[in-house]
Amino acid sequence: MGTGETARGEPVPERTLAKAGPARVGSDPRISQLVAAQQGRAAGLIEVLHRLQALDGYLAKASLRQVAEELGLPLGQVYGVASFYHLFRLEPPQRHRCAVCLGSACFVLGAARLAARLEQRLGLRLEPPGGSANGPPGGPGPARASQGARPAPGPGSLSPGPGPYPGGWSLEPVSCLGACGQAPLLVVDGAMALRLPTGSPTALEARLDRLGLPQAPGCFAPGAWGPGLLMAGER
Amino acid sequence: MATALELARPLEPADEPAQGRPAPPARQLRCCTASGCRAVGAEPLVQALRRAQELAGPAAHGLVIKSVGCLRLCSRGPLLAWDGPGGPALFALGSTDPGTPPGAAIGPGPAQALVLAAATAPGPDGLAALDLAAGWPPQPLPQGTPSPGALPGPLAGPPPGGGGSSQAPSPGGIGLTWELLDLNHPFFALQQPLVLEHCGWIDPDSIDEALARGTYGSWRRCRSQLSPEAVRATVRRSGLRGRGGAGYPTGLKWDTVALQPPGPRYVVCNADEGDPGAFMDRSVLEGDPHRLLEGLAIAAFAVGAEQGYLYVRAEYPLAIERLRRALEQAHQRGLLGSGTGLELELRVGAGAYVCGEETALLQSIQGQRGQPRPRPPYPAQSGLWGAPTLINNVETLAAVPVILRRGAEWFAAIGTDTSKGTKVFSLSGSVLRTGLVEVPMGTSLRTVVETMGGGVPAGPGAPGGAVKAVQTGGPSGGCIPAHLLDTPVDYESLQALGSAMGSGGMVVVGEAMAMPELARHFMHFSVEESCGKCLPCRAGTVQLEQLLDRLLAGLAEPSELEQLEQLCRMVKATSLCGLGQAAPNPVLSALRHFRPEFLAAYRSAPPQPALARPPWPAGPGAASDPGGRP
Amino acid sequence: MAVVTLRIDGQAVAVPAGSSLLAASRVAGLALPVLCHLDGLTPVGACRLCLVAIEGQGKLQPACTSEALEGQVVATNTAELQELRRLAVELFFAEGNHVCAYCVASGACELQAMAVTVGMDHSRFPYQYPLRAVDASHPLFSLDANRCILCSRCVRVCAELEGAHVWAIAGRGRHCHLVAGLDQPWGEVDACSSCGQCVEACPTGALFHKDDSTSEKHPHPARALQRRRVQDLPPRPDR
């Protein structure tokens, strides 16, 4: 039985806890083990969520409910924590993941141009990882390759509108992968690609092809980035 | 003033009380396997070398091959340090294809040549003559051929061919280069490894190697001879200030915690190094974890804490792995855990830059959303679960053991009047030499960025060495323009210029980068990382980003500049925590030092219809050209 | 019990030690603007409207979470603070979708009253028009997230006074939003006891009784001290 605490540090009243106790039918024994490994402490919530996501690839609502029950925490508090941290995914991950480093060192070496090209190629918008950009209840979820188009951004935004979605890819920004000496960087399905030639569209395209990145139907050919956007010194 | 100590030479015995520092093995290859070199295949390289050693038989038996932490010049990795006659020497394995990690491309033949060469070469020059394709030993050179070590500029980058390096076609046709690096070059010679004194020498997974070099010696002295008051007094007299960015006097913080009313206390190590481009703390965690554990243990002793936490960001998996192993080893040896009066626990972050802020970090350790708390009360008074809590940065804690060992006065003699000791910087961006640099406080920016770092490399549209600005302090800091590069690096000087030392990340910016674009990049980061608790940061940074977007798109009216500055001041003055308070800094600093560039971007006439919307696609930052990598 | 004396806007006040600066300001007869504060709930210092200037300190401090200390000299209504408050209210209005014309709380809304107090009748910031939802699943009440200013009063009253812990803030940064339970429809959260305290605590028209129509949300009488009706406010200051 967990020792739940409110944000104020007080014990959570008994009546507000889902009835915890011996594992119920349908409950996941792995979660009970993870909770036991943290001695049932409410402070161990983030550790439990890390290990749970390592097992399942994401945090399902039913799992979050069981975690809340066994740690003796309110449902909303657990959901609030799971949705706060960008590394926690509340939806199953896509089959393929592309992460582009937008740290400062990569940025001054052209990572923004790399990210723009990836958005075009994959037909996706850069999405903070974990889908925590879900927005309010009932609102549309983040653009994922298998779902519908994301609504157009508000006025003042310069991002491209919704586009076609090749199956099974997600595009995430990360801030500093820690290999600044090899900037700019990309990680495709766990494999790191280094020193991407952001100053040369054709060379960049060739590297992206080698990495197995698909081309969304209707995406612009490399180099055709619009008038005024060709780089000085490039032809 | 302490002597400048080179990476190559172990600390001279004359500088130190009798220490019994062990000499390295007669023949050794120290291979950097920190994250930077891992990205270029350090792990497969080490495995290939070990396999080659087995196959090479008795000729290579005398060679010790080991994994070590950061060898400093990250842009030339994978790096290998060689201990042998006339050594140590530092070598870089390169590849002719910039997209191929050299360590992954080395085949069995070249690996064996390397191993044999390391085991038998008469000296560094001899090892430098290694031809990875031709094998070992090399054929005698024709008369008149200059010896490899004498050729100029070995640090300028892999030469196109010949001279100090050799090409070896591996399977797949990738050529490998092998080059001796010049340890007398200022990049190495001006470093003073104090926090990083063991980094690159020891296998971070071996507690025995750490112990042999004296790690945990100060901790043992604490427990057997010293009092908490004496330890705190030493740290106070040393002048050590927080290395996480705030620069708060460490001794004072320790005293504040220690002097709270009796009751439980906690110590916390802030290893949530979130600034993009900063990897100083990571290098300590990956290269010398026991050093950090010792520092944290001493801190706990000094303030009377029996429970401590190390909070590491999840994006550092290698650091987490090495720390876990180090904790286990320290427990096994009775250096931590029951009987020592200190339990340490590792906590992993989950992707929130704001958790680098002290009170947000505490919330995260408590299993909650990483939202900062109002201060006062400060953590020293009311921290984890309301108890007095000491929070210190990795580098701060890693400096403590050597302060205790060498003395407060020795430490205080290094640096400036107000900023004592050394500082570790991670140099990255548009700079020739990316890597880790530890120098005395007060060293000028120009020395670090140009003399050691080599300035901005020559490229299309950028003459070599044309630094435009140096961004210090990450998203909370600001830029120092080129004409102010003689500024000494210390807390006060950088603050006076509208920037901050920050945790030590230095991103070099070349002429091709537009400052409004860089400002927008940092503001976007703050938007994404804001916790959302307080209005000014949550909503204000969004508006600031949009003002900058309009500027970059050529849509902004001149009157918006005043609005930009006014909102920057409001967010700075009213935000709850340091993230929001410092979010406008990159903008304000760019406006201060590069105002004409901003003014030029504001429209002076109403837009023509054709320019009302930028052409699609306009991804992030597409409006201007940051130069890019050729 | 120890007593501390301090000066607020030139007035000397004496309060029990441990009182907040906000409480001390009320003893002085001042009505500091507040939005996230509600007597009886743990103060969080989130809206930043009650920031005051303490002599000798460079940073402004929120009165609701700062302890009143002996000898402090505090200013609550400087020109700088007035400007900062107006900018804050403009940011609030631009952040959500606040349309007073048909809002259930119009006339008795604390955000609206704050706009009048700081002299704001339009926002200089572009409206964000976020896509927010309405949750009408509960039998008695509704949540219109368009009007939510994330003050977290509902979260705190439900956790601290009712003990039901129905509400929480999810997401991060500009994506923060109110959720019930595990991001469930409010009507499906078992823990809710339908006490209505969150509706009473909500300063805007975000949480309201289903029975109420435009301008019909009225504050509970016990909240008289925290509420001001628009018509009771002094005339709008000259700009």
CSV table of N, CA and C in Angstrom, one decimal, chain B residues 343-398:
chain,number,residue,atom,x,y,z
B,343,GLU,N,24.0,7.6,2.8
B,343,GLU,CA,23.4,6.8,1.7
B,343,GLU,C,23.2,7.7,0.5
B,344,LEU,N,23.6,7.3,-0.7
B,344,LEU,CA,23.4,8.1,-1.9
B,344,LEU,C,22.5,7.3,-2.8
B,345,GLU,N,21.6,8.1,-3.4
B,345,GLU,CA,20.6,7.5,-4.4
B,345,GLU,C,20.7,8.2,-5.7
B,346,LEU,N,20.6,7.5,-6.8
B,346,LEU,CA,20.6,8.1,-8.1
B,346,LEU,C,19.2,8.3,-8.5
B,347,ARG,N,18.9,9.5,-9.1
B,347,ARG,CA,17.6,9.8,-9.6
B,347,ARG,C,17.8,10.3,-11.0
B,348,VAL,N,17.0,9.8,-11.9
B,348,VAL,CA,17.1,10.2,-13.3
B,348,VAL,C,16.0,11.1,-13.7
B,349,GLY,N,16.4,12.2,-14.4
B,349,GLY,CA,15.4,13.2,-14.9
B,349,GLY,C,14.6,12.6,-16.0
B,350,ALA,N,13.7,13.4,-16.6
B,350,ALA,CA,12.8,12.9,-17.6
B,350,ALA,C,12.6,13.9,-18.7
B,351,GLY,N,13.6,14.7,-19.0
B,351,GLY,CA,13.5,15.6,-20.1
B,351,GLY,C,12.8,17.0,-19.8
B,352,ALA,N,13.4,17.6,-18.8
B,352,ALA,CA,12.9,19.0,-18.5
B,352,ALA,C,14.0,19.8,-18.1
B,353,TYR,N,14.4,20.8,-18.9
B,353,TYR,CA,15.5,21.7,-18.6
B,353,TYR,C,15.2,22.5,-17.3
B,354,VAL,N,14.0,22.7,-17.0
B,354,VAL,CA,13.6,23.5,-15.8
B,354,VAL,C,14.1,22.8,-14.6
B,355,CYS,N,14.2,21.5,-14.7
B,355,CYS,CA,14.6,20.7,-13.5
B,355,CYS,C,16.1,21.0,-13.1
B,356,GLY,N,16.8,21.8,-13.9
B,356,GLY,CA,18.1,22.2,-13.5
B,356,GLY,C,18.0,23.3,-12.5
B,357,GLU,N,16.8,23.9,-12.4
B,357,GLU,CA,16.6,25.0,-11.3
B,357,GLU,C,16.5,24.2,-10.0
B,358,GLU,N,17.1,24.8,-9.0
B,358,GLU,CA,17.2,24.0,-7.7
B,358,GLU,C,15.8,23.6,-7.2
B,359,THR,N,14.9,24.5,-7.0
B,359,THR,CA,13.6,24.1,-6.4
B,359,THR,C,12.8,23.1,-7.3
B,360,ALA,N,12.9,23.3,-8.6
B,360,ALA,CA,12.2,22.4,-9.5
B,360,ALA,C,12.9,21.0,-9.4
B,361,LEU,N,14.2,21.0,-9.3
B,361,LEU,CA,14.9,19.7,-9.1
B,361,LEU,C,14.4,19.0,-7.9
B,362,LEU,N,14.2,19.7,-6.8
B,362,LEU,CA,13.7,19.1,-5.6
B,362,LEU,C,12.3,18.5,-5.8
B,363,GLN,N,11.5,19.3,-6.5
B,363,GLN,CA,10.1,18.8,-6.8
B,363,GLN,C,10.2,17.4,-7.5
B,364,SER,N,11.2,17.4,-8.5
B,364,SER,CA,11.3,16.2,-9.3
B,364,SER,C,11.8,15.0,-8.4
B,365,ILE,N,12.7,15.3,-7.5
B,365,ILE,CA,13.2,14.2,-6.6
B,365,ILE,C,12.0,13.7,-5.8
B,366,GLN,N,11.1,14.6,-5.5
B,366,GLN,CA,9.9,14.2,-4.7
B,366,GLN,C,8.9,13.5,-5.5
B,367,GLY,N,9.1,13.3,-6.8
B,367,GLY,CA,8.2,12.6,-7.6
B,367,GLY,C,7.1,13.5,-8.2
B,368,GLN,N,7.3,14.8,-8.3
B,368,GLN,CA,6.3,15.7,-8.7
B,368,GLN,C,6.6,16.4,-10.0
B,369,ARG,N,5.7,17.2,-10.5
B,369,ARG,CA,6.0,18.0,-11.6
B,369,ARG,C,7.2,19.0,-11.3
B,370,GLY,N,8.1,19.2,-12.2
B,370,GLY,CA,9.3,20.0,-12.0
B,370,GLY,C,9.0,21.5,-12.0
B,371,GLN,N,8.1,21.9,-11.1
B,371,GLN,CA,7.7,23.3,-11.1
B,371,GLN,C,8.5,24.0,-9.9
B,372,PRO,N,9.2,25.1,-10.2
B,372,PRO,CA,9.9,25.8,-9.1
B,372,PRO,C,9.0,26.3,-8.0
B,373,ARG,N,9.6,26.5,-6.9
B,373,ARG,CA,8.8,27.1,-5.7
B,373,ARG,C,9.3,28.5,-5.5
B,374,PRO,N,8.5,29.3,-4.9
B,374,PRO,CA,8.9,30.7,-4.6
B,374,PRO,C,10.1,30.6,-3.6
B,375,ARG,N,11.1,31.5,-3.8
B,375,ARG,CA,12.2,31.6,-2.9
B,375,ARG,C,12.3,33.0,-2.4
B,376,PRO,N,12.4,33.4,-1.2
B,376,PRO,CA,12.6,32.5,-0.1
B,376,PRO,C,11.3,31.7,0.2
B,377,PRO,N,11.3,30.6,1.0
B,377,PRO,CA,12.5,30.1,1.6
B,377,PRO,C,13.4,29.4,0.7
B,378,TYR,N,14.7,29.5,0.9
B,378,TYR,CA,15.7,28.8,0.0
B,378,TYR,C,15.9,27.4,0.4
B,379,PRO,N,16.3,26.5,-0.5
B,379,PRO,CA,16.5,25.1,-0.2
B,379,PRO,C,17.4,24.9,1.1
B,380,ALA,N,18.4,25.8,1.3
B,380,ALA,CA,19.3,25.6,2.4
B,380,ALA,C,18.5,25.6,3.7
B,381,GLN,N,17.3,26.3,3.7
B,381,GLN,CA,16.5,26.4,4.9
B,381,GLN,C,15.4,25.3,4.8
B,382,SER,N,14.7,25.3,3.6
B,382,SER,CA,13.6,24.3,3.5
B,382,SER,C,13.7,23.8,2.1
B,383,GLY,N,14.1,22.5,2.0
B,383,GLY,CA,14.3,21.9,0.7
B,383,GLY,C,13.5,20.7,0.5
B,384,LEU,N,14.2,19.5,0.4
B,384,LEU,CA,13.5,18.2,0.2
B,384,LEU,C,12.6,17.9,1.4
B,385,TRP,N,11.3,17.8,1.1
B,385,TRP,CA,10.3,17.5,2.2
B,385,TRP,C,10.5,18.4,3.4
B,386,GLY,N,10.8,19.7,3.0
B,386,GLY,CA,10.8,20.7,4.0
B,386,GLY,C,12.1,20.8,4.8
B,387,ALA,N,13.0,19.8,4.6
B,387,ALA,CA,14.3,19.8,5.4
B,387,ALA,C,15.4,20.6,4.8
B,388,PRO,N,16.3,21.1,5.6
B,388,PRO,CA,17.5,21.8,5.0
B,388,PRO,C,18.2,20.9,4.0
B,389,THR,N,18.4,21.5,2.8
B,389,THR,CA,19.0,20.7,1.7
B,389,THR,C,20.1,21.5,1.0
B,390,LEU,N,21.3,20.8,0.9
B,390,LEU,CA,22.4,21.4,0.1
B,390,LEU,C,22.3,21.0,-1.3
B,391,ILE,N,22.2,21.9,-2.2
B,391,ILE,CA,22.3,21.5,-3.6
B,391,ILE,C,23.5,22.1,-4.3
B,392,ASN,N,24.4,21.3,-4.9
B,392,ASN,CA,25.6,21.8,-5.6
B,392,ASN,C,25.7,21.2,-6.9
B,393,ASN,N,26.3,21.9,-7.8
B,393,ASN,CA,26.6,21.4,-9.2
B,393,ASN,C,27.7,20.4,-9.2
B,394,VAL,N,27.8,19.6,-10.2
B,394,VAL,CA,28.8,18.6,-10.3
B,394,VAL,C,30.2,19.1,-10.2
B,395,GLU,N,30.5,20.2,-11.0
B,395,GLU,CA,31.8,20.7,-11.0
B,395,GLU,C,32.2,21.3,-9.7
B,396,THR,N,31.3,21.9,-9.0
B,396,THR,CA,31.6,22.5,-7.7
B,396,THR,C,32.0,21.3,-6.7
B,397,LEU,N,31.2,20.3,-6.7
B,397,LEU,CA,31.5,19.1,-5.8
B,397,LEU,C,32.9,18.5,-6.2
B,398,ALA,N,33.1,18.4,-7.5
B,398,ALA,CA,34.3,17.7,-8.0
B,398,ALA,C,35.6,18.5,-7.7
